[in-house]
Amino acid sequence: MKISELLTDETKWCKMACAKDKDGNLVNELSDTAVKWSLHGAIWKCHSDNNMMKVIIKIHDYMGEKYLWQWNDAPERTFEDVRKLIEELNI
């Protein structure tokens, strides 16, 4: 699954956690109860295999950002920013 297929709208994106359940509780990004993911959590969910590092490097090279969780959780960050990134990188 591509990240763009997981993070389809703002209701599926979160900050301050890799993943959250329907009640807003922190859960593992691979949990069946997860319904929202940060960019980092979405990478784990969609690429918890050998492709994960390729995706992280692709994002890092594009953004120059060292820590994806800091970028995702920045107060000014919006879902539109995240969506634009994943669409531009086709991930």
Coordinates of C-alpha atoms in Angstrom, one line a residue:
M1 CA 0.0 0.0 0.0
K2 CA 1.2 3.5 -0.8
I3 CA 1.2 6.2 1.9
S4 CA -1.1 8.3 -0.4
E5 CA -3.6 5.4 -0.2
L6 CA -3.5 5.5 3.6
L7 CA -3.5 9.2 4.3
T8 CA -6.4 10.0 2.1
D9 CA -7.9 12.8 4.2
E10 CA -7.3 14.7 7.4
T11 CA -9.2 12.3 9.6
K12 CA -6.5 9.7 8.9
W13 CA -3.6 11.9 9.9
C14 CA -2.3 12.7 13.4
K15 CA 0.4 14.6 15.2
M16 CA 2.3 13.7 18.4
A17 CA 2.1 9.9 17.9
C18 CA 2.9 7.4 15.2
A19 CA -0.7 6.2 15.3
K20 CA -3.9 6.6 17.3
D21 CA -7.1 4.6 17.6
K22 CA -10.7 5.9 17.2
D23 CA -10.6 7.4 20.7
G24 CA -7.3 9.2 20.2
N25 CA -5.3 6.8 22.3
L26 CA -1.7 6.1 21.2
V27 CA -1.3 2.7 19.5
N28 CA 1.3 0.9 17.5
E29 CA 1.2 1.9 13.8
L30 CA 0.7 -1.7 12.8
S31 CA -2.2 -2.2 15.2
D32 CA -5.6 -3.3 13.8
T33 CA -7.1 -0.5 16.0
A34 CA -5.1 2.3 14.4
V35 CA -7.2 4.7 12.4
K36 CA -4.8 7.7 12.2
W37 CA -1.1 7.9 11.4
S38 CA 1.6 10.5 11.4
L39 CA 3.8 10.6 8.3
H40 CA 6.4 8.5 10.2
G41 CA 3.7 6.1 11.3
A42 CA 2.3 5.8 7.8
I43 CA 5.8 4.9 6.5
W44 CA 5.9 2.1 9.1
K45 CA 2.4 0.9 8.2
C46 CA 2.9 0.9 4.5
H47 CA 6.6 0.0 4.2
S48 CA 7.5 -2.1 7.2
D49 CA 9.8 -4.1 5.0
N50 CA 13.0 -3.4 3.0
N51 CA 11.4 -0.5 1.2
M52 CA 11.0 1.6 4.4
M53 CA 14.5 3.0 4.3
K54 CA 14.2 3.8 0.6
V55 CA 11.1 5.9 1.4
I56 CA 12.7 7.6 4.4
I57 CA 15.8 8.5 2.3
K58 CA 13.6 9.7 -0.6
I59 CA 11.7 12.1 1.8
H60 CA 14.9 13.2 3.5
D61 CA 16.6 14.0 0.2
Y62 CA 13.6 15.9 -1.0
M63 CA 13.0 17.9 2.2
G64 CA 16.4 18.0 3.8
E65 CA 14.6 17.4 7.1
K66 CA 16.5 15.1 9.5
Y67 CA 13.6 14.1 11.7
L68 CA 10.3 13.4 10.0
W69 CA 8.4 13.4 13.3
Q70 CA 9.5 17.0 14.0
W71 CA 8.4 18.1 10.6
N72 CA 5.0 16.3 10.9
D73 CA 4.4 17.6 14.5
A74 CA 5.4 21.2 13.8
P75 CA 2.6 23.6 15.0
E76 CA 2.3 25.1 11.5
R77 CA 2.1 21.7 9.8
T78 CA -1.2 20.9 8.1
F79 CA -2.5 17.8 6.4
E80 CA -2.4 19.7 3.1
D81 CA 1.4 20.0 3.6
V82 CA 1.7 16.2 4.2
R83 CA -0.6 15.3 1.3
K84 CA 1.4 17.6 -1.0
L85 CA 4.6 15.9 0.0
I86 CA 3.4 12.4 -0.5
E87 CA 1.8 13.3 -3.8
E88 CA 4.9 15.0 -5.1
L89 CA 7.1 12.1 -4.2
N90 CA 4.5 9.5 -5.4
I91 CA 4.8 7.5 -2.2

